[in-house]
mmCIF file of C-alpha atoms in Angstrom:
data_model
loop_
_atom_site.group_PDB
_atom_site.id
_atom_site.type_symbol
_atom_site.label_atom_id
_atom_site.label_comp_id
_atom_site.label_asym_id
_atom_site.label_seq_id
_atom_site.Cartn_x
_atom_site.Cartn_y
_atom_site.Cartn_z
ATOM 1 C CA MET A 20 25.518 23.384 80.146
ATOM 2 C CA GLY A 21 24.275 23.627 76.510
ATOM 3 C CA ARG A 22 22.066 22.045 73.933
ATOM 4 C CA PRO A 23 24.340 19.237 72.312
ATOM 5 C CA ALA A 24 24.855 19.129 68.597
ATOM 6 C CA PRO A 25 22.363 16.949 66.183
ATOM 7 C CA ARG A 26 24.004 13.811 65.293
ATOM 8 C CA LEU A 27 25.188 13.231 62.210
ATOM 9 C CA GLY A 28 22.677 12.043 59.701
ATOM 10 C CA HIS A 29 20.243 12.741 61.607
ATOM 11 C CA VAL A 30 17.304 15.283 60.348
ATOM 12 C CA PRO A 31 15.257 17.332 62.510
ATOM 13 C CA LYS A 32 11.660 16.763 62.215
ATOM 14 C CA PRO A 33 9.857 20.129 61.110
ATOM 15 C CA LEU A 34 12.518 18.953 57.948
ATOM 16 C CA SER A 35 12.013 15.536 57.592
ATOM 17 C CA LEU A 36 7.653 16.053 57.700
ATOM 18 C CA ILE A 37 8.265 18.727 55.027
ATOM 19 C CA ALA A 38 10.625 16.276 52.764
ATOM 20 C CA LEU A 39 7.673 13.036 53.487
ATOM 21 C CA VAL A 40 4.788 16.076 52.582
ATOM 22 C CA ALA A 41 6.679 16.806 48.600
ATOM 23 C CA PHE A 42 7.390 13.426 48.246
ATOM 24 C CA VAL A 43 4.157 12.248 48.439
ATOM 25 C CA LEU A 44 2.838 15.790 46.139
ATOM 26 C CA VAL A 45 5.367 14.634 43.158
ATOM 27 C CA ASP A 46 3.828 10.919 43.556
ATOM 28 C CA VAL A 47 0.555 11.793 43.088
ATOM 29 C CA VAL A 48 1.401 14.206 39.603
ATOM 30 C CA LEU A 49 3.474 11.420 38.342
ATOM 31 C CA VAL A 50 0.590 8.719 38.815
ATOM 32 C CA VAL A 51 -1.685 11.930 37.288
ATOM 33 C CA LEU A 52 0.236 11.954 34.238
ATOM 34 C CA VAL A 53 0.852 8.243 33.728
ATOM 35 C CA PHE A 54 -3.500 7.948 33.922
ATOM 36 C CA GLN A 55 -3.632 10.555 31.515
ATOM 37 C CA HIS A 56 -0.917 9.028 28.635
ATOM 38 C CA VAL A 57 -2.234 5.417 29.047
ATOM 39 C CA HIS A 58 -6.054 6.818 29.205
ATOM 40 C CA ARG A 59 -5.596 9.264 25.876
ATOM 41 C CA ALA A 60 -8.039 8.427 22.831
ATOM 42 C CA PRO A 61 -5.220 8.600 20.025
ATOM 43 C CA PRO A 62 -5.659 11.329 16.806
ATOM 44 C CA GLY A 63 -8.896 9.831 13.888
ATOM 45 C CA SER A 64 -7.725 10.672 10.318
ATOM 46 C CA GLY A 65 -10.553 9.213 8.662
ATOM 47 C CA LEU A 66 -8.574 6.335 6.409
ATOM 48 C CA GLY A 67 -9.542 3.544 7.801
ATOM 49 C CA PRO A 68 -10.058 0.813 10.718
ATOM 50 C CA ALA A 69 -5.648 0.761 11.373
ATOM 51 C CA ALA A 70 -6.221 4.684 11.389
ATOM 52 C CA ALA A 71 -7.148 5.494 15.165
ATOM 53 C CA THR A 72 -3.615 3.298 16.177
ATOM 54 C CA GLU A 73 -1.540 4.746 13.594
ATOM 55 C CA SER A 74 2.095 6.146 15.606
ATOM 56 C CA PRO A 75 3.751 9.356 14.867
ATOM 57 C CA THR A 76 4.871 9.421 11.327
ATOM 58 C CA PRO A 77 7.480 6.262 10.480
ATOM 59 C CA GLU A 78 10.744 7.430 10.080
ATOM 60 C CA ARG A 79 12.090 7.622 6.936
ATOM 61 C CA LYS A 80 14.919 4.936 5.870
ATOM 62 C CA THR A 81 18.204 5.139 4.006
ATOM 63 C CA ASN A 82 18.842 1.710 1.684
ATOM 64 C CA GLN A 83 16.249 2.882 -0.715
ATOM 65 C CA GLN A 84 17.420 1.261 -3.994
ATOM 66 C CA ALA A 85 17.231 3.836 -7.205
ATOM 67 C CA PHE A 86 13.970 2.877 -8.699
ATOM 68 C CA ASP A 87 13.262 5.217 -11.902
ATOM 69 C CA PHE A 88 9.751 5.047 -13.051
ATOM 70 C CA LYS A 89 9.817 3.113 -16.890
ATOM 71 C CA PRO A 90 6.124 3.164 -18.208
ATOM 72 C CA ALA A 91 7.103 -0.278 -20.171
ATOM 73 C CA GLN A 92 7.517 -1.752 -16.740
ATOM 74 C CA ALA A 93 4.217 0.071 -14.260
ATOM 75 C CA ALA A 94 1.817 -2.660 -14.304
ATOM 76 C CA SER A 95 -1.684 -3.067 -13.057
ATOM 77 C CA MET A 96 -3.176 -6.488 -11.898
ATOM 78 C CA ASP A 97 -6.057 -7.977 -10.441
ATOM 79 C CA LEU A 98 -7.805 -11.760 -9.272
ATOM 80 C CA ALA A 99 -11.037 -13.033 -8.841
ATOM 81 C CA ASN A 100 -11.897 -15.743 -6.198
ATOM 82 C CA ASP A 101 -13.022 -17.981 -9.403
ATOM 83 C CA GLY A 102 -9.280 -17.060 -11.264
ATOM 84 C CA THR A 103 -10.580 -14.527 -13.454
ATOM 85 C CA TRP A 104 -6.854 -13.044 -13.552
ATOM 86 C CA VAL A 105 -5.878 -10.050 -15.549
ATOM 87 C CA PHE A 106 -2.542 -8.300 -16.339
ATOM 88 C CA ALA A 107 -1.800 -5.530 -17.844
ATOM 89 C CA THR A 108 1.707 -3.350 -18.624
ATOM 90 C CA ARG A 109 1.175 0.804 -18.304
ATOM 91 C CA GLY A 110 2.005 2.106 -21.515
ATOM 92 C CA ALA A 111 2.683 5.543 -22.240
ATOM 93 C CA CYS A 112 0.722 8.767 -24.104
ATOM 94 C CA GLU A 113 3.708 9.430 -26.085
ATOM 95 C CA GLY A 114 6.353 7.206 -28.271
ATOM 96 C CA ARG A 115 6.588 3.820 -29.169
ATOM 97 C CA THR A 116 5.341 2.626 -25.389
ATOM 98 C CA SER A 117 1.898 0.923 -25.483
ATOM 99 C CA ALA A 118 0.274 -0.948 -23.142
ATOM 100 C CA THR A 119 -0.168 -5.082 -22.965
ATOM 101 C CA LEU A 120 -3.276 -6.647 -21.448
ATOM 102 C CA TRP A 121 -3.648 -10.069 -21.449
ATOM 103 C CA THR A 122 -6.360 -11.999 -19.336
ATOM 104 C CA SER A 123 -6.188 -16.266 -18.070
ATOM 105 C CA THR A 124 -9.165 -18.135 -16.268
ATOM 106 C CA LYS A 125 -6.584 -20.104 -14.241
ATOM 107 C CA ASN A 126 -5.264 -17.535 -11.697
ATOM 108 C CA GLY A 127 -2.625 -16.845 -14.668
ATOM 109 C CA ALA A 128 -2.322 -20.097 -16.289
ATOM 110 C CA SER A 129 -2.036 -19.655 -19.813
ATOM 111 C CA PRO A 130 -2.334 -16.223 -20.722
ATOM 112 C CA THR A 131 -4.066 -14.914 -23.806
ATOM 113 C CA LYS A 132 -2.390 -11.494 -25.004
ATOM 114 C CA ARG A 133 -6.690 -9.140 -25.625
ATOM 115 C CA ASP A 134 -6.905 -6.109 -27.281
ATOM 116 C CA PRO A 135 -8.978 -3.048 -25.384
ATOM 117 C CA GLU A 136 -7.981 -0.720 -27.440
ATOM 118 C CA LEU A 137 -6.158 1.445 -25.421
ATOM 119 C CA LYS A 138 -2.378 2.671 -25.668
ATOM 120 C CA VAL A 139 -2.291 3.418 -21.877
ATOM 121 C CA ILE A 140 -3.712 1.349 -19.274
ATOM 122 C CA THR A 141 -3.689 2.637 -15.596
ATOM 123 C CA ALA A 142 -6.146 0.632 -13.288
ATOM 124 C CA VAL A 143 -7.327 -3.177 -13.794
ATOM 125 C CA GLN A 144 -10.430 -5.448 -12.426
ATOM 126 C CA ALA A 145 -11.460 -8.428 -12.423
ATOM 127 C CA ARG A 146 -14.472 -10.331 -11.253
ATOM 128 C CA SER A 147 -15.741 -14.026 -11.667
ATOM 129 C CA GLY A 148 -17.598 -15.133 -14.619
ATOM 130 C CA GLY A 149 -14.783 -13.380 -16.742
ATOM 131 C CA GLU A 150 -16.389 -9.954 -16.180
ATOM 132 C CA LEU A 151 -13.618 -7.354 -17.040
ATOM 133 C CA THR A 152 -12.720 -3.855 -16.708
ATOM 134 C CA VAL A 153 -9.584 -1.505 -17.323
ATOM 135 C CA VAL A 154 -9.361 2.139 -16.938
ATOM 136 C CA GLY A 155 -6.416 3.741 -19.336
ATOM 137 C CA ALA A 156 -6.426 6.210 -22.501
ATOM 138 C CA GLY A 157 -6.502 6.032 -26.412
ATOM 139 C CA GLU A 158 -3.671 8.361 -28.438
ATOM 140 C CA ASP A 159 -5.605 11.398 -27.783
ATOM 141 C CA CYS A 160 -4.655 10.283 -23.540
ATOM 142 C CA GLN A 161 -7.871 10.936 -22.462
ATOM 143 C CA ALA A 162 -9.120 9.352 -19.894
ATOM 144 C CA ARG A 163 -11.651 5.979 -20.471
ATOM 145 C CA GLN A 164 -13.000 2.911 -18.777
ATOM 146 C CA ARG A 165 -13.691 -0.506 -20.973
ATOM 147 C CA SER A 166 -15.199 -3.229 -19.785
ATOM 148 C CA SER A 167 -15.426 -7.579 -21.416
ATOM 149 C CA THR A 168 -18.309 -9.638 -20.366
ATOM 150 C CA ASP A 169 -15.887 -12.301 -21.969
ATOM 151 C CA GLY A 170 -12.759 -12.746 -20.658
ATOM 152 C CA GLY A 171 -11.525 -9.939 -22.685
ATOM 153 C CA ALA A 172 -12.097 -11.270 -26.390
ATOM 154 C CA THR A 173 -14.512 -8.295 -26.727
ATOM 155 C CA TRP A 174 -15.115 -4.596 -25.097
ATOM 156 C CA VAL A 175 -17.157 -2.392 -24.809
ATOM 157 C CA ASP A 176 -17.051 1.292 -23.200
ATOM 158 C CA ASP A 177 -18.850 2.373 -20.056
ATOM 159 C CA PRO A 178 -20.671 5.951 -19.622
ATOM 160 C CA MET A 179 -18.200 6.294 -16.735
ATOM 161 C CA ILE A 180 -15.716 5.540 -14.911
ATOM 162 C CA THR A 181 -16.361 3.951 -11.638
ATOM 163 C CA ARG A 182 -13.001 2.979 -10.945
ATOM 164 C CA TRP A 183 -9.880 4.605 -9.184
ATOM 165 C CA TYR A 184 -6.847 4.598 -11.636
ATOM 166 C CA THR A 185 -3.041 6.752 -12.520
ATOM 167 C CA SER A 186 -3.751 9.600 -14.452
ATOM 168 C CA PRO A 187 -2.397 8.517 -18.322
ATOM 169 C CA SER A 188 -0.549 11.118 -18.570
ATOM 170 C CA ASP A 189 0.918 11.904 -14.930
ATOM 171 C CA PRO A 190 1.955 9.242 -13.032
ATOM 172 C CA THR A 191 1.882 10.791 -10.131
ATOM 173 C CA VAL A 192 -1.800 11.892 -10.169
ATOM 174 C CA ALA A 193 -4.153 9.814 -8.881
ATOM 175 C CA VAL A 194 -8.305 10.419 -9.915
ATOM 176 C CA SER A 195 -11.008 8.984 -7.526
ATOM 177 C CA PRO A 196 -14.200 8.173 -8.917
ATOM 178 C CA SER A 197 -16.091 11.070 -6.053
ATOM 179 C CA LYS A 198 -13.616 13.486 -6.138
ATOM 180 C CA GLY A 199 -11.390 13.692 -9.297
ATOM 181 C CA GLU A 200 -7.769 14.489 -9.860
ATOM 182 C CA SER A 201 -5.145 14.487 -6.592
ATOM 183 C CA LYS A 202 -1.839 14.398 -5.411
ATOM 184 C CA PRO A 203 -0.146 12.345 -2.859
ATOM 185 C CA GLY A 204 2.694 13.695 -2.991
ATOM 186 C CA CYS A 205 5.059 11.238 -5.138
ATOM 187 C CA THR A 206 5.459 9.143 -7.740
ATOM 188 C CA PHE A 207 3.640 5.414 -7.489
ATOM 189 C CA SER A 208 4.176 2.406 -8.220
ATOM 190 C CA SER A 209 1.085 1.067 -7.782
ATOM 191 C CA LEU A 210 -2.771 2.137 -6.686
ATOM 192 C CA SER A 211 -5.072 0.418 -4.777
ATOM 193 C CA GLN A 212 -8.761 0.955 -4.769
ATOM 194 C CA VAL A 213 -10.242 -0.082 -1.410
ATOM 195 C CA ASP A 214 -13.578 1.855 -2.077
ATOM 196 C CA ASP A 215 -14.373 4.667 -3.582
ATOM 197 C CA ASP A 216 -13.411 6.796 -1.293
ATOM 198 C CA PHE A 217 -10.617 4.830 -0.082
ATOM 199 C CA ALA A 218 -6.925 4.075 -1.065
ATOM 200 C CA ARG A 219 -3.706 3.008 -0.644
ATOM 201 C CA VAL A 220 -0.661 4.460 -2.736
ATOM 202 C CA THR A 221 2.877 2.717 -2.879
ATOM 203 C CA CYS A 222 5.539 5.256 -4.459
ATOM 204 C CA ILE A 223 8.709 4.523 -6.087
ATOM 205 C CA ASP A 224 10.799 6.232 -2.982
ATOM 206 C CA GLY A 225 9.544 3.388 -0.865
ATOM 207 C CA ASP A 226 6.642 5.901 1.443
ATOM 208 C CA VAL A 227 3.015 4.091 1.477
ATOM 209 C CA VAL A 228 0.292 6.787 1.536
ATOM 210 C CA GLY A 229 -3.491 6.678 1.407
ATOM 211 C CA SER A 230 -6.715 8.837 1.203
ATOM 212 C CA GLY A 231 -10.476 8.165 3.116
ATOM 213 C CA ASP A 232 -11.487 11.332 1.551
ATOM 214 C CA GLY A 233 -11.096 10.824 -2.288
ATOM 215 C CA GLY A 234 -7.922 12.060 -2.349
ATOM 216 C CA GLY A 235 -9.210 15.210 -0.392
ATOM 217 C CA LYS A 236 -6.172 14.737 1.696
ATOM 218 C CA TRP A 237 -3.442 11.905 1.753
ATOM 219 C CA LEU A 238 -1.211 10.669 4.420
ATOM 220 C CA LEU A 239 1.808 8.789 4.873
ATOM 221 C CA LEU A 240 1.381 4.851 6.095
ATOM 222 C CA GLY A 241 4.275 3.396 6.512
ATOM 223 C CA ARG A 242 7.391 2.462 4.281
ATOM 224 C CA LEU A 243 9.059 -0.364 2.512
ATOM 225 C CA ASP A 244 12.397 -0.278 1.019
ATOM 226 C CA ASN A 245 12.579 -1.346 -2.441
ATOM 227 C CA SER A 246 9.810 -1.909 -3.081
ATOM 228 C CA ARG A 247 8.194 -2.515 -6.615
ATOM 229 C CA THR A 248 4.254 -3.507 -6.576
ATOM 230 C CA ALA A 249 1.967 -3.588 -3.675
ATOM 231 C CA VAL A 250 -1.761 -4.093 -3.145
ATOM 232 C CA PHE A 251 -4.359 -3.687 -0.155
ATOM 233 C CA THR A 252 -6.994 -5.773 -0.643
ATOM 234 C CA THR A 253 -8.907 -4.073 2.682
ATOM 235 C CA PHE A 254 -7.914 -0.946 5.058
ATOM 236 C CA ASN A 255 -5.226 -2.928 6.544
ATOM 237 C CA ALA A 256 -4.028 -5.862 4.699
ATOM 238 C CA GLY A 257 -1.823 -5.748 1.629
ATOM 239 C CA TYR A 258 0.941 -7.190 0.235
ATOM 240 C CA ALA A 259 4.044 -6.384 -1.698
ATOM 241 C CA LEU A 260 7.204 -7.209 -3.843
ATOM 242 C CA ALA A 261 10.158 -5.411 -2.776
ATOM 243 C CA ARG A 262 14.151 -6.794 -3.495
ATOM 244 C CA PHE A 263 15.190 -8.025 -0.235
ATOM 245 C CA GLU A 264 18.584 -9.308 0.487
ATOM 246 C CA GLY A 265 19.253 -10.217 -3.141
ATOM 247 C CA CYS A 266 15.996 -11.141 -4.288
ATOM 248 C CA ALA A 267 14.350 -9.458 -6.429
ATOM 249 C CA ALA A 268 10.955 -10.124 -5.778
ATOM 250 C CA GLN A 269 10.842 -10.699 -2.323
ATOM 251 C CA LEU A 270 7.181 -10.831 -0.839
ATOM 252 C CA PHE A 271 5.616 -8.824 2.156
ATOM 253 C CA SER A 272 2.901 -8.799 4.033
ATOM 254 C CA THR A 273 1.090 -5.979 5.731
ATOM 255 C CA LYS A 274 -1.937 -6.572 8.819
ATOM 256 C CA ASP A 275 -1.343 -2.160 9.758
ATOM 257 C CA SER A 276 -2.005 -0.164 6.583
ATOM 258 C CA GLY A 277 1.957 -0.400 5.762
ATOM 259 C CA ARG A 278 3.284 0.372 9.280
ATOM 260 C CA THR A 279 4.942 -2.759 9.359
ATOM 261 C CA TRP A 280 5.836 -5.611 6.711
ATOM 262 C CA ALA A 281 6.583 -9.019 7.433
ATOM 263 C CA PRO A 282 8.856 -11.276 5.028
ATOM 264 C CA GLY A 283 7.076 -14.615 2.906
ATOM 265 C CA GLY A 284 8.988 -16.189 -0.092
ATOM 266 C CA CYS A 285 11.535 -15.411 -2.596
ATOM 267 C CA ILE A 286 10.279 -15.135 -6.221
ATOM 268 C CA VAL A 287 13.082 -16.015 -8.645
ATOM 269 C CA GLY A 288 12.991 -13.075 -11.265
ATOM 270 C CA ASP A 289 14.001 -9.120 -11.895
ATOM 271 C CA PRO A 290 11.599 -7.210 -12.277
ATOM 272 C CA ALA A 291 9.085 -7.629 -9.890
ATOM 273 C CA ARG A 292 5.675 -6.667 -11.984
ATOM 274 C CA GLY A 293 2.424 -6.951 -10.634
ATOM 275 C CA ILE A 294 0.236 -8.290 -7.300
ATOM 276 C CA ALA A 295 -3.022 -9.426 -7.129
ATOM 277 C CA ALA A 296 -4.893 -11.482 -4.038
ATOM 278 C CA ASN A 297 -8.473 -13.075 -3.736
ATOM 279 C CA ASP A 298 -9.706 -14.888 -0.974
ATOM 280 C CA THR A 299 -7.543 -18.003 -0.961
ATOM 281 C CA LEU A 300 -4.565 -16.702 -2.945
ATOM 282 C CA VAL A 301 -1.625 -14.388 -3.622
ATOM 283 C CA ALA A 302 -0.531 -14.080 -7.927
ATOM 284 C CA ALA A 303 2.224 -12.549 -8.928
ATOM 285 C CA VAL A 304 3.807 -11.024 -11.912
ATOM 286 C CA VAL A 305 7.547 -11.123 -12.601
ATOM 287 C CA GLY A 306 10.395 -11.067 -15.650
ATOM 288 C CA GLU A 307 11.073 -9.408 -18.915
ATOM 289 C CA ASP A 308 8.801 -11.731 -20.201
ATOM 290 C CA PRO A 309 6.363 -12.124 -17.495
ATOM 291 C CA GLN A 310 5.762 -15.411 -15.980
ATOM 292 C CA SER A 311 3.105 -15.753 -13.495
ATOM 293 C CA TYR A 312 3.295 -17.340 -9.764
ATOM 294 C CA VAL A 313 0.645 -18.189 -6.769
ATOM 295 C CA SER A 314 0.724 -18.956 -3.743
ATOM 296 C CA ASP A 315 -1.603 -20.506 -1.366
ATOM 297 C CA ASP A 316 -0.140 -20.009 1.851
ATOM 298 C CA GLN A 317 -0.656 -15.979 1.881
ATOM 299 C CA GLY A 318 3.032 -15.543 0.456
ATOM 300 C CA GLN A 319 5.219 -18.178 2.078
ATOM 301 C CA LYS A 320 6.072 -20.404 -1.401
ATOM 302 C CA PHE A 321 5.182 -19.673 -4.992
ATOM 303 C CA THR A 322 4.418 -22.178 -7.737
ATOM 304 C CA GLN A 323 3.560 -21.322 -11.167
ATOM 305 C CA PRO A 324 -0.075 -21.792 -11.875
#
């Protein structure tokens, strides 16, 4: 009699052994790949603490509203811990648009208009005790730095520029105290100095870019659609004002260099002009006739000082 045919569904032993070995090999390979992926060190970018965990380049969004650069609306702002406050509109080298500057000793309350004798102002710094620094240009459009020790009542020229600033003649050029001019690749809505080598730029198209080597290299860090002005207080932390759901000056905050943003409170007023922060307050200026606002809860609610 012949050998009986194998039952349906029965696999001969040699084939079963081969299949089992193949399955084990595939499983080992997958485990190795997963282990390598989880433990792979992220590439560094030289942009500060957040750079070590940066994700790939953020995707561009499509809801950006047109935002033309207007020298009369562009502004710089700063706030010291003792309430020394400074706000300046940019102005322009050519034409009739000149910079304007206001100072306050009470977080923006009762501002006083000052005259540092500059036609353009593209960077400001406030320090405790009424010490102020501004960077801009006169009629010749040559960059210079001026300082005040009495809250802006009087000004003197500094021998050298020690601040990051936007070029008085070109809102697409950043100038660092260590390396000089560089181009981040956009028209700025704001430029924030973190230290002599590190800076963050927000662009009028919503991009956030940063440099950690004095402007030698700029990298895209994140994005905030319809942003109008921003300030970074550290490598990672920053605040911005943006148009959002019917609010012309909606507060947003970031803790990862601009990769993600969380909404805060809405300030009534249009346009958003400037934003600054010290250790306890966030301050903002909005409106054609600039109005000051402050928040003591990281931008959730704003009141006039």
